[in-house]
Amino acid sequence: MAELLKNMFSPELVDRLALDLNRVSGASAKQFTEMVIDADWEKRELKQRSRHIAACFNQLIPGTYPDQIEVLRKIAKGYSGFTAILFSDFVEVYGREHWDLSIKAMEEFTQICTAEFAVRPYFMMDFERMVQQHQRWSTHKNEHVRRLASEGIRPRLPWGMGVPRLKKEPEVIFPILDNLIHDPSEYVRRSVANNLNDISKDHPEKVLEYVSHLDLHTPNTQKLVKHALRGLLKKGNKTALQLFGFHDQLEVKCLSLTISQKKLSIGDILLWSSELDVKGEGKLRLEYHVYYQKASGKQVHKVFQLSEQQIKTDTQIRLNRKHAFRDLTTRKHYPGVHILELVANGQVLKGIEFELLA
C-alpha cells in the first residue's frame, strides 16, 4: 500500500523541529514534541498536521510575532520540500496584522516551499495591495518568488482559499503574466499555463484573446499555450483548436466503432476498436470521451487524448485501445449505462453504449 501523504509530517520530522526550536529559541524540545504528537495526531490529515505544528510554534516560541518569525527564519534554512510549508502556514495564520514583515517572510519561505496558500487571506484583507505585491514578485530574481507571483494569484488554486474577485476580475492578472510568460524557468511558465487554464474556465474568450497575440512558433510559448488551453481543447472549442492548426478541412468518417462486451463489471477492462476514413490534408486530433455514471444518477464525461498527427493524403486509421474501469483514489465507478464516444478535431464521430455492473 502506498504511504499516506500525511505521514510526510512524521514523528522524526517533529523530533528534528523540536531540537532546532530548542537550539534557536530555548523552548523545550520535549514539550514541543508532546504538544505536537498528541492524542489526535493520527486523525489529522496532511494540511491539518501542518497547521497544528504551526499552532504549537505559536504557543511555544517566546515573544511577539516579529520575534517568532525571526526564530522560524533561522530554523527554516535547514528545511526543504513540501513539509517546509509549515513555515508559510505560520505566516498565513498569525501574521495578518504585520503585513510588511509577513510579505518578507512569505518571499523567503516560498524559496524552500511554496507560499501560494499563505497569500490567499491577504487578498481578502487588501486585494489591490496584494495584486501590486504579486506584480513586484513577478520581476524578482528568484524563480521560486516569480512562480509565487503567478501561482498565488490563480483564480482556482487547488487547495487554496477562494478569492472571488480573482474569478471576476482576470484583468488584474494578465499584467502579471505578461512579465512571466517568457520566463527562462519552465517551473514558472508551467504556473502561468495553469493560471490561464483557471481563467479560461470562467472567461474563455478573454484567455483566447490574450494568447492570440503570442508567437506560437516559439517552442516554449507553444507548449505553454497548449497547456493553458487544455481545458478548451478538450471541450472542442473551435477557436482554441484552430490556434493549433486543427481546422475543418479534414473530412473524417467513422467506418466502425466496436467494443469487446456490452456488459462488464467494475474492475474489468473494456477493449474497443475503430476504423476511420480521413480525406484531405491537415492536422488531426483524436480523442475519446467516456460518460461515467455517478452516484446521483447523472452522467459526467472525461476526455482521453489518443493522438495528434499531420495528415498529408487520404488515409484510413485503425485504432485498438483498452480502457480500465478499476476504482482509483481520483475516480469511483458506479453501475449503470456508460457511453464511449470517438472525437476528431472536437467533433463527435460516433458513440456506443455499454453497461457497467456492480
Coordinates of C-alpha atoms in Angstrom, one line a residue:
M1 CA 0.0 0.0 0.0
A2 CA 1.3 3.5 -0.9
E3 CA 2.5 5.6 2.0
L4 CA -0.1 8.1 3.2
L5 CA 0.8 11.7 2.3
K6 CA 0.1 12.9 5.8
N7 CA 3.0 10.8 7.0
M8 CA 5.4 13.2 5.5
F9 CA 4.8 15.0 8.7
S10 CA 6.3 12.2 10.7
P11 CA 7.5 11.8 14.3
E12 CA 11.1 12.0 13.0
L13 CA 10.3 15.4 11.4
V14 CA 8.7 16.6 14.7
D15 CA 11.8 15.5 16.7
R16 CA 14.1 17.4 14.3
L17 CA 11.9 20.5 14.6
A18 CA 11.9 20.2 18.4
L19 CA 15.7 20.1 18.5
D20 CA 16.0 23.1 16.2
L21 CA 13.4 25.0 18.1
N22 CA 15.3 24.4 21.4
R23 CA 18.6 25.4 19.8
V24 CA 17.4 28.7 18.3
S25 CA 14.8 29.8 20.9
G26 CA 15.5 27.8 24.0
A27 CA 11.9 26.4 24.0
S28 CA 11.6 22.9 25.5
A29 CA 12.1 20.2 22.8
K30 CA 10.3 17.6 25.0
Q31 CA 7.3 19.9 25.5
F32 CA 7.1 20.7 21.8
T33 CA 7.2 17.0 20.8
E34 CA 4.5 16.1 23.3
M35 CA 2.3 19.0 22.2
V36 CA 2.5 18.1 18.5
I37 CA 2.2 14.3 18.9
D38 CA -1.0 14.5 20.9
A39 CA -4.0 12.2 21.1
D40 CA -5.4 13.5 17.9
W41 CA -2.2 13.3 15.8
E42 CA -3.1 10.2 13.9
K43 CA -6.5 11.5 13.0
R44 CA -5.1 14.6 11.4
E45 CA -4.7 14.8 7.6
L46 CA -1.8 16.4 5.7
K47 CA -2.9 20.1 5.9
Q48 CA -4.2 19.7 9.4
R49 CA -0.8 18.4 10.7
S50 CA 1.0 21.3 9.1
R51 CA -1.5 23.8 10.7
H52 CA -1.2 22.0 14.1
I53 CA 2.6 22.3 14.1
A54 CA 2.3 26.0 13.3
A55 CA -0.1 26.4 16.2
C56 CA 2.4 24.7 18.5
F57 CA 5.1 27.0 17.3
N58 CA 2.9 29.9 18.2
Q59 CA 2.4 28.6 21.7
L60 CA 6.0 27.8 22.5
I61 CA 8.2 30.3 20.7
P62 CA 8.6 33.2 23.2
G63 CA 7.9 36.9 22.3
T64 CA 5.7 38.7 19.8
Y65 CA 5.1 37.7 16.2
P66 CA 8.2 39.5 14.9
D67 CA 10.3 37.6 17.5
Q68 CA 8.7 34.3 16.4
I69 CA 9.3 35.0 12.7
E70 CA 12.9 35.6 13.4
V71 CA 13.2 32.2 15.1
L72 CA 11.4 30.5 12.3
R73 CA 13.6 32.2 9.6
K74 CA 16.7 30.7 11.3
I75 CA 15.1 27.2 11.6
A76 CA 13.7 27.2 8.1
K77 CA 17.1 27.4 6.5
G78 CA 17.7 23.8 7.2
Y79 CA 14.4 22.5 5.5
S80 CA 13.1 22.0 2.0
G81 CA 10.4 20.0 0.3
F82 CA 6.7 20.0 1.0
T83 CA 6.9 19.7 4.7
A84 CA 8.6 23.1 4.9
I85 CA 5.1 24.5 4.0
L86 CA 4.5 24.7 7.8
F87 CA 6.6 27.9 7.9
S88 CA 4.3 29.6 5.4
D89 CA 1.3 28.2 7.3
F90 CA 2.5 30.1 10.4
V91 CA 2.6 33.4 8.4
E92 CA -0.8 32.6 6.9
V93 CA -2.5 32.2 10.3
Y94 CA -0.6 34.5 12.6
G95 CA 1.0 37.3 10.5
R96 CA -2.0 39.2 9.2
E97 CA -1.5 42.2 11.5
H98 CA 2.1 42.5 10.4
W99 CA 1.7 43.0 6.6
D100 CA 5.2 44.1 5.6
L101 CA 7.0 41.6 7.8
S102 CA 4.8 38.8 6.6
I103 CA 5.3 39.7 3.0
K104 CA 9.1 39.4 3.5
A105 CA 8.6 36.1 5.3
M106 CA 6.5 34.6 2.5
E107 CA 9.0 35.8 0.0
E108 CA 11.7 34.0 1.9
F109 CA 9.7 30.8 2.8
T110 CA 8.4 30.3 -0.8
Q111 CA 12.0 29.7 -1.8
I112 CA 12.1 26.5 0.3
C113 CA 8.5 25.5 -0.1
T114 CA 5.6 27.4 -1.7
A115 CA 3.7 30.2 0.0
E116 CA 0.9 30.1 -2.6
F117 CA -1.7 29.2 0.1
A118 CA -0.4 31.7 2.6
V119 CA -1.0 34.7 0.4
R120 CA -4.7 34.0 -0.1
P121 CA -6.1 35.5 3.1
Y122 CA -4.0 38.6 2.4
F123 CA -6.0 39.1 -0.8
M124 CA -9.2 39.1 1.3
M125 CA -7.7 41.8 3.6
D126 CA -6.4 44.2 0.9
F127 CA -7.0 43.0 -2.7
E128 CA -5.4 45.9 -4.5
R129 CA -2.3 45.9 -2.3
M130 CA -1.8 42.1 -2.8
V131 CA -2.2 42.4 -6.6
Q132 CA 0.6 45.1 -6.5
Q133 CA 2.8 42.8 -4.4
H134 CA 2.4 40.0 -7.0
Q135 CA 3.3 42.4 -9.7
R136 CA 6.6 43.2 -7.8
W137 CA 7.2 39.5 -7.3
S138 CA 6.8 38.8 -11.0
T139 CA 10.2 40.6 -11.6
H140 CA 12.1 39.1 -8.7
K141 CA 15.5 37.5 -9.4
N142 CA 14.5 34.2 -7.8
E143 CA 12.4 31.8 -9.8
H144 CA 10.5 30.5 -6.8
V145 CA 9.3 34.0 -6.0
R146 CA 8.4 34.6 -9.6
R147 CA 6.4 31.4 -9.6
L148 CA 4.6 32.6 -6.4
A149 CA 3.6 35.7 -8.4
S150 CA 1.6 33.5 -10.8
E151 CA 0.6 30.6 -8.5
G152 CA -0.6 32.8 -5.6
I153 CA -2.9 34.8 -7.9
R154 CA -4.6 31.8 -9.6
P155 CA -8.4 32.1 -9.6
R156 CA -8.9 28.4 -8.9
L157 CA -5.9 27.5 -6.9
P158 CA -6.3 23.8 -5.8
W159 CA -6.4 23.5 -2.0
G160 CA -6.2 27.3 -1.8
M161 CA -8.7 29.7 -0.2
G162 CA -11.1 31.0 -2.7
V163 CA -10.7 34.7 -3.7
P164 CA -14.0 35.6 -5.6
R165 CA -12.5 38.8 -7.1
L166 CA -9.8 36.8 -8.9
K167 CA -12.5 34.9 -10.7
K168 CA -14.5 38.0 -11.5
E169 CA -11.6 40.3 -12.5
P170 CA -9.0 38.4 -14.6
E171 CA -7.8 41.8 -15.9
V172 CA -5.7 42.3 -12.8
I173 CA -3.9 39.0 -13.5
F174 CA -2.8 39.5 -17.1
P175 CA -0.2 42.3 -16.5
I176 CA 1.5 39.9 -14.0
L177 CA 1.5 37.1 -16.5
D178 CA 2.9 39.5 -19.1
N179 CA 6.2 39.5 -17.1
L180 CA 6.3 35.7 -16.7
I181 CA 5.0 34.2 -19.9
H182 CA 8.5 34.2 -21.5
D183 CA 10.3 33.4 -18.2
P184 CA 13.5 31.4 -18.6
S185 CA 12.2 28.9 -16.0
E186 CA 9.8 26.2 -17.1
Y187 CA 8.7 25.9 -13.5
V188 CA 7.4 29.4 -13.7
R189 CA 6.0 29.1 -17.2
R190 CA 4.1 25.9 -16.1
S191 CA 2.4 28.0 -13.4
V192 CA 1.5 30.7 -16.0
A193 CA -0.2 28.0 -18.1
N194 CA -2.1 26.7 -15.1
N195 CA -3.2 30.2 -14.2
L196 CA -4.5 30.8 -17.8
N197 CA -6.3 27.5 -17.7
D198 CA -8.0 28.6 -14.4
I199 CA -9.1 31.8 -16.1
S200 CA -10.4 30.0 -19.2
K201 CA -13.0 28.2 -17.1
D202 CA -14.8 31.4 -16.3
H203 CA -13.6 33.7 -19.1
P204 CA -12.6 31.6 -22.2
E205 CA -13.0 34.5 -24.6
K206 CA -10.5 36.6 -22.6
V207 CA -7.9 33.9 -22.5
L208 CA -8.3 33.2 -26.2
E209 CA -7.9 36.9 -26.9
Y210 CA -4.8 37.1 -24.7
V211 CA -3.0 34.1 -26.3
S212 CA -3.9 35.2 -29.8
H213 CA -1.2 37.9 -29.7
L214 CA 1.6 35.4 -28.7
D215 CA 4.1 33.9 -31.2
L216 CA 3.1 30.2 -31.2
H217 CA 6.1 29.4 -33.4
T218 CA 8.3 29.7 -30.4
P219 CA 8.5 26.2 -28.8
N220 CA 8.3 27.3 -25.2
T221 CA 5.4 29.6 -25.9
Q222 CA 3.6 27.0 -27.9
K223 CA 4.0 24.4 -25.1
L224 CA 2.8 26.9 -22.5
V225 CA -0.3 28.0 -24.5
K226 CA -1.2 24.4 -25.4
H227 CA -1.2 23.5 -21.7
A228 CA -3.1 26.7 -20.9
L229 CA -5.8 25.8 -23.3
R230 CA -6.0 22.1 -22.5
G231 CA -9.5 22.6 -21.0
L232 CA -10.8 24.4 -24.0
L233 CA -9.2 21.9 -26.4
K234 CA -10.9 19.0 -24.5
K235 CA -14.2 20.9 -24.8
G236 CA -13.7 21.1 -28.6
N237 CA -13.5 24.9 -28.6
K238 CA -13.2 25.8 -32.2
T239 CA -11.0 28.9 -31.7
A240 CA -8.6 27.0 -29.5
L241 CA -8.4 24.1 -31.9
Q242 CA -7.7 26.5 -34.8
L243 CA -4.9 28.2 -33.0
F244 CA -3.0 24.9 -33.2
G245 CA -4.0 24.1 -36.8
F246 CA -6.9 21.8 -36.2
H247 CA -9.2 23.2 -38.9
D248 CA -12.3 21.8 -40.7
Q249 CA -10.6 21.0 -44.0
L250 CA -10.3 17.3 -43.0
E251 CA -13.3 15.1 -43.6
V252 CA -13.3 12.3 -41.0
K253 CA -15.8 9.4 -41.1
C254 CA -16.1 6.7 -38.5
L255 CA -16.5 3.4 -40.5
S256 CA -16.8 1.3 -37.4
L257 CA -16.7 1.5 -33.6
T258 CA -16.9 -1.8 -31.7
I259 CA -16.4 -2.9 -28.1
S260 CA -15.4 -6.3 -26.6
Q261 CA -18.6 -6.6 -24.5
K262 CA -21.8 -4.8 -23.9
K263 CA -21.8 -5.6 -20.1
L264 CA -18.8 -5.6 -17.8
S265 CA -18.1 -5.4 -14.1
I266 CA -16.3 -2.7 -12.1
G267 CA -12.7 -3.6 -12.2
D268 CA -12.8 -5.0 -15.8
I269 CA -11.1 -3.7 -18.8
L270 CA -13.1 -2.7 -21.9
L271 CA -11.4 -3.4 -25.3
W272 CA -12.6 -1.2 -28.2
S273 CA -11.6 -0.6 -31.8
S274 CA -12.4 1.8 -34.6
E275 CA -11.7 2.4 -38.2
L276 CA -11.6 5.9 -39.6
D277 CA -11.6 7.2 -43.2
V278 CA -9.8 10.5 -43.5
K279 CA -9.9 12.7 -46.6
G280 CA -8.0 15.9 -47.1
E281 CA -4.8 17.4 -45.7
G282 CA -4.2 19.0 -42.3
K283 CA -3.7 18.3 -38.6
L284 CA -5.9 15.7 -36.9
R285 CA -6.5 15.5 -33.1
L286 CA -8.2 12.3 -32.0
E287 CA -9.8 11.8 -28.5
Y288 CA -12.4 9.6 -26.9
H289 CA -14.9 10.5 -24.3
V290 CA -16.2 8.2 -21.6
Y291 CA -19.5 9.2 -20.0
Y292 CA -19.4 7.8 -16.4
Q293 CA -22.4 7.1 -14.3
K294 CA -22.3 9.0 -11.0
A295 CA -24.0 8.1 -7.6
S296 CA -26.6 10.8 -8.3
G297 CA -27.7 9.0 -11.4
K298 CA -26.3 11.7 -13.7
Q299 CA -23.5 11.2 -16.3
V300 CA -20.3 13.1 -16.5
H301 CA -17.7 12.7 -19.2
K302 CA -14.0 12.6 -19.2
V303 CA -11.8 13.2 -22.2
F304 CA -8.9 11.0 -23.1
Q305 CA -6.5 12.1 -25.9
L306 CA -5.4 9.5 -28.4
S307 CA -3.1 11.3 -30.8
E308 CA -2.2 14.3 -32.8
Q309 CA -0.9 13.9 -36.4
Q310 CA -0.4 15.6 -39.7
I311 CA -2.4 14.1 -42.5
K312 CA -0.9 14.6 -45.9
T313 CA -3.1 12.4 -48.0
D314 CA -6.3 10.4 -47.9
T315 CA -5.8 7.6 -45.4
Q316 CA -7.5 5.1 -43.1
I317 CA -6.7 4.9 -39.4
R318 CA -7.2 1.8 -37.3
L319 CA -7.5 2.1 -33.6
N320 CA -7.3 -0.6 -31.0
R321 CA -7.4 0.5 -27.4
K322 CA -8.4 -0.6 -23.9
H323 CA -10.0 1.3 -21.0
A324 CA -9.9 0.1 -17.4
F325 CA -12.8 0.5 -15.0
R326 CA -10.9 0.0 -11.8
D327 CA -11.7 2.3 -8.9
L328 CA -9.0 4.9 -8.2
T329 CA -8.4 7.4 -5.5
T330 CA -9.5 10.0 -8.0
R331 CA -12.4 8.2 -9.6
K332 CA -15.0 5.8 -8.2
H333 CA -17.2 3.8 -10.6
Y334 CA -20.9 3.2 -10.3
P335 CA -23.1 0.7 -12.1
G336 CA -25.3 1.8 -14.9
V337 CA -25.2 2.8 -18.6
H338 CA -22.0 4.3 -19.8
I339 CA -21.1 5.7 -23.2
L340 CA -17.9 5.8 -25.2
E341 CA -17.6 8.4 -28.0
L342 CA -14.9 8.9 -30.6
V343 CA -14.0 12.6 -31.4
A344 CA -11.9 14.1 -34.2
N345 CA -10.9 17.8 -34.1
G346 CA -13.6 18.5 -31.5
Q347 CA -16.4 16.8 -33.4
V348 CA -18.1 13.6 -32.2
L349 CA -17.9 10.9 -34.8
K350 CA -19.8 8.1 -33.2
G351 CA -20.8 6.7 -29.8
I352 CA -21.6 3.4 -28.3
E353 CA -23.4 2.4 -25.1
F354 CA -22.4 -0.4 -22.6
E355 CA -23.5 -1.3 -19.1
L356 CA -21.2 -1.4 -16.1
L357 CA -22.3 -3.9 -13.4
A358 CA -21.6 -3.8 -9.7

